[in-house]
Amino acid sequence: MDAAAGVRNRKNKVASQKTDKKQHGEKETEEHSDTLIKKSIEQLKHLDEKINRDSGDGESAPDTPPPETAPDDASTASTDSSTPKKDTSSPKPQKKSKMGASTAMAKAPPPPLELSLRLDGMSITLFLLSFVTRVWKLDNPKGIVFDELHYGKYAGLYMQNTFFFDSQPPLGKQLIALAAYLAGFDGSFKFDRIGTPYDPLVPVSAMRVVPAFFGSLLMPTIYNIMVELGLSHYAGALAAFLAIFDNAMLAQSRYILMEGILMFFGLFGLLCILKLRRFYHQPYSLPWFCCLIVGAISLGACVCVRYFGIFTLLLGVGIMARDFWEMVGDRKVTERQLFGHFLTRAAIFTIIPITIYISTFYVHLSLLYKAGPNDNIMTSAFQASLEGGLASIISNQPVTVVHGSQVTLRHTHGRTCWLHSHDALYPVKYQDGRGSSHQQQVTCYSYKDVNNWWIVKKPDIEELVVTEPQEPIKNGDIIQLVHGLTSRALNAHDVAAAVSPHNQEVAAYIDYNVSMPAQSDWRVELLNPEHTDGYWHAVESQVRLIHLNSSQALKFSGRQLPDWGFRQHEIVTDKIIDQEDTIWNVEEHRYTRSDDKKEREKEILRSEMIPMERKNLTFWSKLYELQYKMLFNNQENVAGHMYASEPLDWLTLKRGVAYWISANSNAQVHFIGNIVIWLSGTLALVSYAGLFIVYLLRRQRACYDLSEGAWNKFCTIGEVFGIGFAVHYFPYFLVDRTLFLHHYMPAYLFKLCLLAAMVEHGHDLLAGYLKAPRLAKIYLGGVGVWLASILSKTKTLEQVRCWVLGPQPSQVIEQEAVLRHETRLISHHLLV
């Protein structure tokens, strides 16, 4: 019992001690918690004081210094929990608070205006390297090189304010002309043929430096696009390296040509669109707007250099549409925000390019206000708005066409020619055995001639002079047209035309006293009567002449007559009235004053008008007509050119172009690329397509060879470079015109970028997927050998040397033969 009681007493004592310890521990814990709470309150007070101080002028020290916030102090406060609470008014903490105050004063708020400069050393290096290779000896050769014949001539016409017609937009030509103007060029030099030596007064270097500058900016742009797509800086530098040391890229950006300017604006616009992805979470910020607006400006300028730039613009819009589709799947973006994004991007990429395009043509038409050598492709009204030329002819002529008017009838749209007749007759039988009317020929003649004059008369009036009072011709009136020199009426009858037998023949009627009466009545159908109050006006009115007997319209068929028709163009009537080739307008006009035939002939032969002033035509009217002519009157087609090539030939560099050959030595400039880069790029296209199909099939079977990030990067490369190559290459298969190797250059740039990306992808597969570092090193060694072979085949320095000194005759003769042999040899090894 006693023993049991002792045990119980000991247990109770132990329990009591444990309870006391527990209570003591809880008390310490409570005290520690109080200490932490007080420290937190003190820190909040200091923080509040700091906030109040920062919200002031920042120049006076606070009454209570801020607490120390260094990591060491925080760790000490958390670990030393058993130390007693320290008095915050002790000297040591005050000293530390003064140090904190001095630190806070040192970290003053940033100034309201701050500029920072960040230089990209790689981009600057690439620009300088490419610029040096393009401007060294830039004035050589000192003769017209290939299409400098056209663009140099256009620059000269800008200097003289003389109108010219070109089927491409004028921005690139305006940049060349601006450089020529600043260099003091007066436009007096005539760019007559390729190889003609330049006059010392022509600022050749100043004009060539424009494409050289833009061609140099292209290299850092390529580098930054590669980096922006997630590729390494080495891959970006490799792509720029390939572009710098390709002979074709060098030649195309050393002369007065448009491709260098076109490619820079296009790729820089794409770079801005890709950089827009960086600000996905910062929409409507200043950088976001800058990328969007500058991208729209650059891509709009690309279209204003050449119409082919529309494909680069469409590629940029496609990238934005792809990014917007990804945004649609983001649940954090509301429908209102999506609608705002769509409207903003659509508005910017519609308004800015159109504004740039119209502004470019406004400058173009404002500068070119004088009549030029090829302005006759434009309508009479357009020519009349130019100083000199047609304006000087029609300035004093009467406006309203009346009975007795002498007129020349011009084919309004398409080919420029005038309704014409002469003493020659249609042959009795055509070459196919068909019989003709054997009447006087009526043709469409492409030159001004006295036989283009016709007299308008009403059928019920015999005199050919203007009657008093005058009888103006209205819409719907019936008239006859009498040829001025032969006095025979314009006639049509049921006889098949000479070259277009499905149409009726048109002739000037001769009465042979046979059963073929005259059918010379025509109805006037005005297409714009609201502009002339229903009356037929010279120049302004567009008219169709409907043959009264057959209800067919007078038409320019577009076909050329044989030798018996002096190779002039055929005139017929067509039952399809509503077409552009049935539209005519009166160009020159005067009133017939004498009824005597001989006096009338003398009047026609000596007809001249006194120059007075230009006819006013609004900018929008001139812009509309110029756009129409540019789209449907392509003058660039040069059939049968010896250096023409097909799109399939471009993939293997089958044919180059002789840009310039010296007349005094063996020096020449031959536009041709680096064969190693060219074929490697074509192989990269095939490799990417094959790998993409393999990866896609394996992912469908849940075999993920690439990580999600690597797969997305691989797909993005194809979306930008692969599709970029396709949209710039395959449209040429649909083009009905003569093509040259330089048309391939925009697509070739995308191929170069894809080639550099595939080189990096091969290394990533070996080092990452296969985990074979030795093979990766061997692969890099192979890349080095490949780059060495590129340098061995590049003609960058040798080509410049040839421009200065001239190559050996054997080099000139064997150049293309060696190229063809190397192409066949490399292609054979690739196939094996």
PDB file of N, CA and C in Angstrom, residues 284-330:
ATOM      1  N   TYR A 284      -2.541  47.820 -75.840  1.00  0.00           N
ATOM      2  CA  TYR A 284      -2.799  49.264 -75.896  1.00  0.00           C
ATOM      3  C   TYR A 284      -1.746  50.078 -75.135  1.00  0.00           C
ATOM      4  N   SER A 285      -0.615  49.444 -74.829  1.00  0.00           N
ATOM      5  CA  SER A 285       0.499  50.202 -74.274  1.00  0.00           C
ATOM      6  C   SER A 285       1.261  50.863 -75.423  1.00  0.00           C
ATOM      7  N   LEU A 286       2.173  51.762 -75.071  1.00  0.00           N
ATOM      8  CA  LEU A 286       2.928  52.466 -76.110  1.00  0.00           C
ATOM      9  C   LEU A 286       3.745  51.509 -76.977  1.00  0.00           C
ATOM     10  N   PRO A 287       4.498  50.542 -76.397  1.00  0.00           N
ATOM     11  CA  PRO A 287       5.231  49.592 -77.263  1.00  0.00           C
ATOM     12  C   PRO A 287       4.291  48.763 -78.137  1.00  0.00           C
ATOM     13  N   TRP A 288       3.133  48.400 -77.608  1.00  0.00           N
ATOM     14  CA  TRP A 288       2.169  47.614 -78.377  1.00  0.00           C
ATOM     15  C   TRP A 288       1.700  48.396 -79.597  1.00  0.00           C
ATOM     16  N   PHE A 289       1.353  49.658 -79.399  1.00  0.00           N
ATOM     17  CA  PHE A 289       0.909  50.488 -80.511  1.00  0.00           C
ATOM     18  C   PHE A 289       2.054  50.743 -81.495  1.00  0.00           C
ATOM     19  N   CYS A 290       3.263  50.924 -80.983  1.00  0.00           N
ATOM     20  CA  CYS A 290       4.408  51.177 -81.862  1.00  0.00           C
ATOM     21  C   CYS A 290       4.632  49.998 -82.807  1.00  0.00           C
ATOM     22  N   CYS A 291       4.619  48.791 -82.266  1.00  0.00           N
ATOM     23  CA  CYS A 291       4.819  47.597 -83.101  1.00  0.00           C
ATOM     24  C   CYS A 291       3.725  47.479 -84.150  1.00  0.00           C
ATOM     25  N   LEU A 292       2.499  47.724 -83.749  1.00  0.00           N
ATOM     26  CA  LEU A 292       1.377  47.571 -84.673  1.00  0.00           C
ATOM     27  C   LEU A 292       1.413  48.633 -85.775  1.00  0.00           C
ATOM     28  N   ILE A 293       1.654  49.871 -85.392  1.00  0.00           N
ATOM     29  CA  ILE A 293       1.627  50.966 -86.365  1.00  0.00           C
ATOM     30  C   ILE A 293       2.838  50.902 -87.296  1.00  0.00           C
ATOM     31  N   VAL A 294       4.027  50.677 -86.735  1.00  0.00           N
ATOM     32  CA  VAL A 294       5.229  50.607 -87.578  1.00  0.00           C
ATOM     33  C   VAL A 294       5.147  49.404 -88.519  1.00  0.00           C
ATOM     34  N   GLY A 295       4.588  48.292 -88.030  1.00  0.00           N
ATOM     35  CA  GLY A 295       4.409  47.134 -88.907  1.00  0.00           C
ATOM     36  C   GLY A 295       3.478  47.449 -90.063  1.00  0.00           C
ATOM     37  N   ALA A 296       2.385  48.161 -89.799  1.00  0.00           N
ATOM     38  CA  ALA A 296       1.458  48.531 -90.871  1.00  0.00           C
ATOM     39  C   ALA A 296       2.118  49.489 -91.857  1.00  0.00           C
ATOM     40  N   ILE A 297       2.909  50.427 -91.345  1.00  0.00           N
ATOM     41  CA  ILE A 297       3.608  51.374 -92.228  1.00  0.00           C
ATOM     42  C   ILE A 297       4.595  50.637 -93.129  1.00  0.00           C
ATOM     43  N   SER A 298       5.369  49.741 -92.542  1.00  0.00           N
ATOM     44  CA  SER A 298       6.396  49.040 -93.312  1.00  0.00           C
ATOM     45  C   SER A 298       5.786  48.122 -94.365  1.00  0.00           C
ATOM     46  N   LEU A 299       4.761  47.371 -93.995  1.00  0.00           N
ATOM     47  CA  LEU A 299       4.129  46.478 -94.972  1.00  0.00           C
ATOM     48  C   LEU A 299       3.374  47.280 -96.036  1.00  0.00           C
ATOM     49  N   GLY A 300       2.794  48.413 -95.657  1.00  0.00           N
ATOM     50  CA  GLY A 300       2.174  49.272 -96.660  1.00  0.00           C
ATOM     51  C   GLY A 300       3.204  49.821 -97.633  1.00  0.00           C
ATOM     52  N   ALA A 301       4.370  50.211 -97.123  1.00  0.00           N
ATOM     53  CA  ALA A 301       5.441  50.694 -97.994  1.00  0.00           C
ATOM     54  C   ALA A 301       5.932  49.589 -98.915  1.00  0.00           C
ATOM     55  N   CYS A 302       5.926  48.350 -98.432  1.00  0.00           N
ATOM     56  CA  CYS A 302       6.340  47.218 -99.267  1.00  0.00           C
ATOM     57  C   CYS A 302       5.438  47.099-100.489  1.00  0.00           C
ATOM     58  N   VAL A 303       4.132  47.243-100.289  1.00  0.00           N
ATOM     59  CA  VAL A 303       3.201  47.182-101.417  1.00  0.00           C
ATOM     60  C   VAL A 303       3.409  48.368-102.348  1.00  0.00           C
ATOM     61  N   CYS A 304       3.811  49.513-101.804  1.00  0.00           N
ATOM     62  CA  CYS A 304       4.014  50.717-102.608  1.00  0.00           C
ATOM     63  C   CYS A 304       5.300  50.671-103.417  1.00  0.00           C
ATOM     64  N   VAL A 305       6.162  49.706-103.159  1.00  0.00           N
ATOM     65  CA  VAL A 305       7.371  49.541-103.970  1.00  0.00           C
ATOM     66  C   VAL A 305       7.068  48.667-105.186  1.00  0.00           C
ATOM     67  N   ARG A 306       6.456  47.512-104.940  1.00  0.00           N
ATOM     68  CA  ARG A 306       6.014  46.622-106.008  1.00  0.00           C
ATOM     69  C   ARG A 306       4.725  45.949-105.559  1.00  0.00           C
ATOM     70  N   TYR A 307       3.849  45.702-106.506  1.00  0.00           N
ATOM     71  CA  TYR A 307       2.583  45.069-106.155  1.00  0.00           C
ATOM     72  C   TYR A 307       2.774  43.672-105.586  1.00  0.00           C
ATOM     73  N   PHE A 308       3.906  43.052-105.874  1.00  0.00           N
ATOM     74  CA  PHE A 308       4.144  41.712-105.344  1.00  0.00           C
ATOM     75  C   PHE A 308       4.269  41.745-103.824  1.00  0.00           C
ATOM     76  N   GLY A 309       4.514  42.917-103.258  1.00  0.00           N
ATOM     77  CA  GLY A 309       4.572  43.037-101.811  1.00  0.00           C
ATOM     78  C   GLY A 309       3.250  42.759-101.122  1.00  0.00           C
ATOM     79  N   ILE A 310       2.151  42.658-101.893  1.00  0.00           N
ATOM     80  CA  ILE A 310       0.859  42.335-101.290  1.00  0.00           C
ATOM     81  C   ILE A 310       0.906  40.962-100.638  1.00  0.00           C
ATOM     82  N   PHE A 311       1.759  40.055-101.138  1.00  0.00           N
ATOM     83  CA  PHE A 311       1.853  38.725-100.541  1.00  0.00           C
ATOM     84  C   PHE A 311       2.537  38.785 -99.170  1.00  0.00           C
ATOM     85  N   THR A 312       3.517  39.674 -99.017  1.00  0.00           N
ATOM     86  CA  THR A 312       4.124  39.858 -97.703  1.00  0.00           C
ATOM     87  C   THR A 312       3.127  40.470 -96.733  1.00  0.00           C
ATOM     88  N   LEU A 313       2.344  41.423 -97.217  1.00  0.00           N
ATOM     89  CA  LEU A 313       1.301  42.011 -96.380  1.00  0.00           C
ATOM     90  C   LEU A 313       0.287  40.948 -95.944  1.00  0.00           C
ATOM     91  N   LEU A 314      -0.112  40.081 -96.861  1.00  0.00           N
ATOM     92  CA  LEU A 314      -1.059  39.021 -96.514  1.00  0.00           C
ATOM     93  C   LEU A 314      -0.449  38.046 -95.515  1.00  0.00           C
ATOM     94  N   LEU A 315       0.852  37.789 -95.643  1.00  0.00           N
ATOM     95  CA  LEU A 315       1.518  36.923 -94.667  1.00  0.00           C
ATOM     96  C   LEU A 315       1.484  37.556 -93.281  1.00  0.00           C
ATOM     97  N   GLY A 316       1.761  38.855 -93.203  1.00  0.00           N
ATOM     98  CA  GLY A 316       1.697  39.545 -91.916  1.00  0.00           C
ATOM     99  C   GLY A 316       0.301  39.536 -91.324  1.00  0.00           C
ATOM    100  N   VAL A 317      -0.710  39.756 -92.156  1.00  0.00           N
ATOM    101  CA  VAL A 317      -2.091  39.706 -91.674  1.00  0.00           C
ATOM    102  C   VAL A 317      -2.435  38.291 -91.215  1.00  0.00           C
ATOM    103  N   GLY A 318      -1.913  37.279 -91.924  1.00  0.00           N
ATOM    104  CA  GLY A 318      -2.154  35.901 -91.509  1.00  0.00           C
ATOM    105  C   GLY A 318      -1.543  35.582 -90.157  1.00  0.00           C
ATOM    106  N   ILE A 319      -0.344  36.108 -89.893  1.00  0.00           N
ATOM    107  CA  ILE A 319       0.284  35.898 -88.580  1.00  0.00           C
ATOM    108  C   ILE A 319      -0.552  36.556 -87.486  1.00  0.00           C
ATOM    109  N   MET A 320      -1.036  37.772 -87.748  1.00  0.00           N
ATOM    110  CA  MET A 320      -1.886  38.438 -86.762  1.00  0.00           C
ATOM    111  C   MET A 320      -3.188  37.677 -86.541  1.00  0.00           C
ATOM    112  N   ALA A 321      -3.759  37.139 -87.622  1.00  0.00           N
ATOM    113  CA  ALA A 321      -4.994  36.364 -87.483  1.00  0.00           C
ATOM    114  C   ALA A 321      -4.757  35.100 -86.662  1.00  0.00           C
ATOM    115  N   ARG A 322      -3.600  34.478 -86.862  1.00  0.00           N
ATOM    116  CA  ARG A 322      -3.243  33.293 -86.072  1.00  0.00           C
ATOM    117  C   ARG A 322      -3.120  33.640 -84.594  1.00  0.00           C
ATOM    118  N   ASP A 323      -2.475  34.755 -84.285  1.00  0.00           N
ATOM    119  CA  ASP A 323      -2.339  35.181 -82.891  1.00  0.00           C
ATOM    120  C   ASP A 323      -3.691  35.560 -82.295  1.00  0.00           C
ATOM    121  N   PHE A 324      -4.541  36.180 -83.113  1.00  0.00           N
ATOM    122  CA  PHE A 324      -5.871  36.543 -82.613  1.00  0.00           C
ATOM    123  C   PHE A 324      -6.699  35.291 -82.315  1.00  0.00           C
ATOM    124  N   TRP A 325      -6.534  34.262 -83.139  1.00  0.00           N
ATOM    125  CA  TRP A 325      -7.247  33.009 -82.889  1.00  0.00           C
ATOM    126  C   TRP A 325      -6.810  32.396 -81.568  1.00  0.00           C
ATOM    127  N   GLU A 326      -5.537  32.488 -81.251  1.00  0.00           N
ATOM    128  CA  GLU A 326      -5.065  32.006 -79.958  1.00  0.00           C
ATOM    129  C   GLU A 326      -5.669  32.839 -78.823  1.00  0.00           C
ATOM    130  N   MET A 327      -5.829  34.131 -79.060  1.00  0.00           N
ATOM    131  CA  MET A 327      -6.422  34.989 -78.043  1.00  0.00           C
ATOM    132  C   MET A 327      -7.885  34.635 -77.808  1.00  0.00           C
ATOM    133  N   VAL A 328      -8.578  34.179 -78.859  1.00  0.00           N
ATOM    134  CA  VAL A 328      -9.981  33.792 -78.706  1.00  0.00           C
ATOM    135  C   VAL A 328     -10.118  32.658 -77.698  1.00  0.00           C
ATOM    136  N   GLY A 329      -9.109  31.776 -77.651  1.00  0.00           N
ATOM    137  CA  GLY A 329      -9.159  30.660 -76.713  1.00  0.00           C
ATOM    138  C   GLY A 329      -8.752  31.011 -75.304  1.00  0.00           C
ATOM    139  N   ASP A 330      -8.341  32.243 -75.068  1.00  0.00           N
ATOM    140  CA  ASP A 330      -7.943  32.674 -73.725  1.00  0.00           C
ATOM    141  C   ASP A 330      -9.179  33.119 -72.961  1.00  0.00           C
TER     142      ASP A 330
END
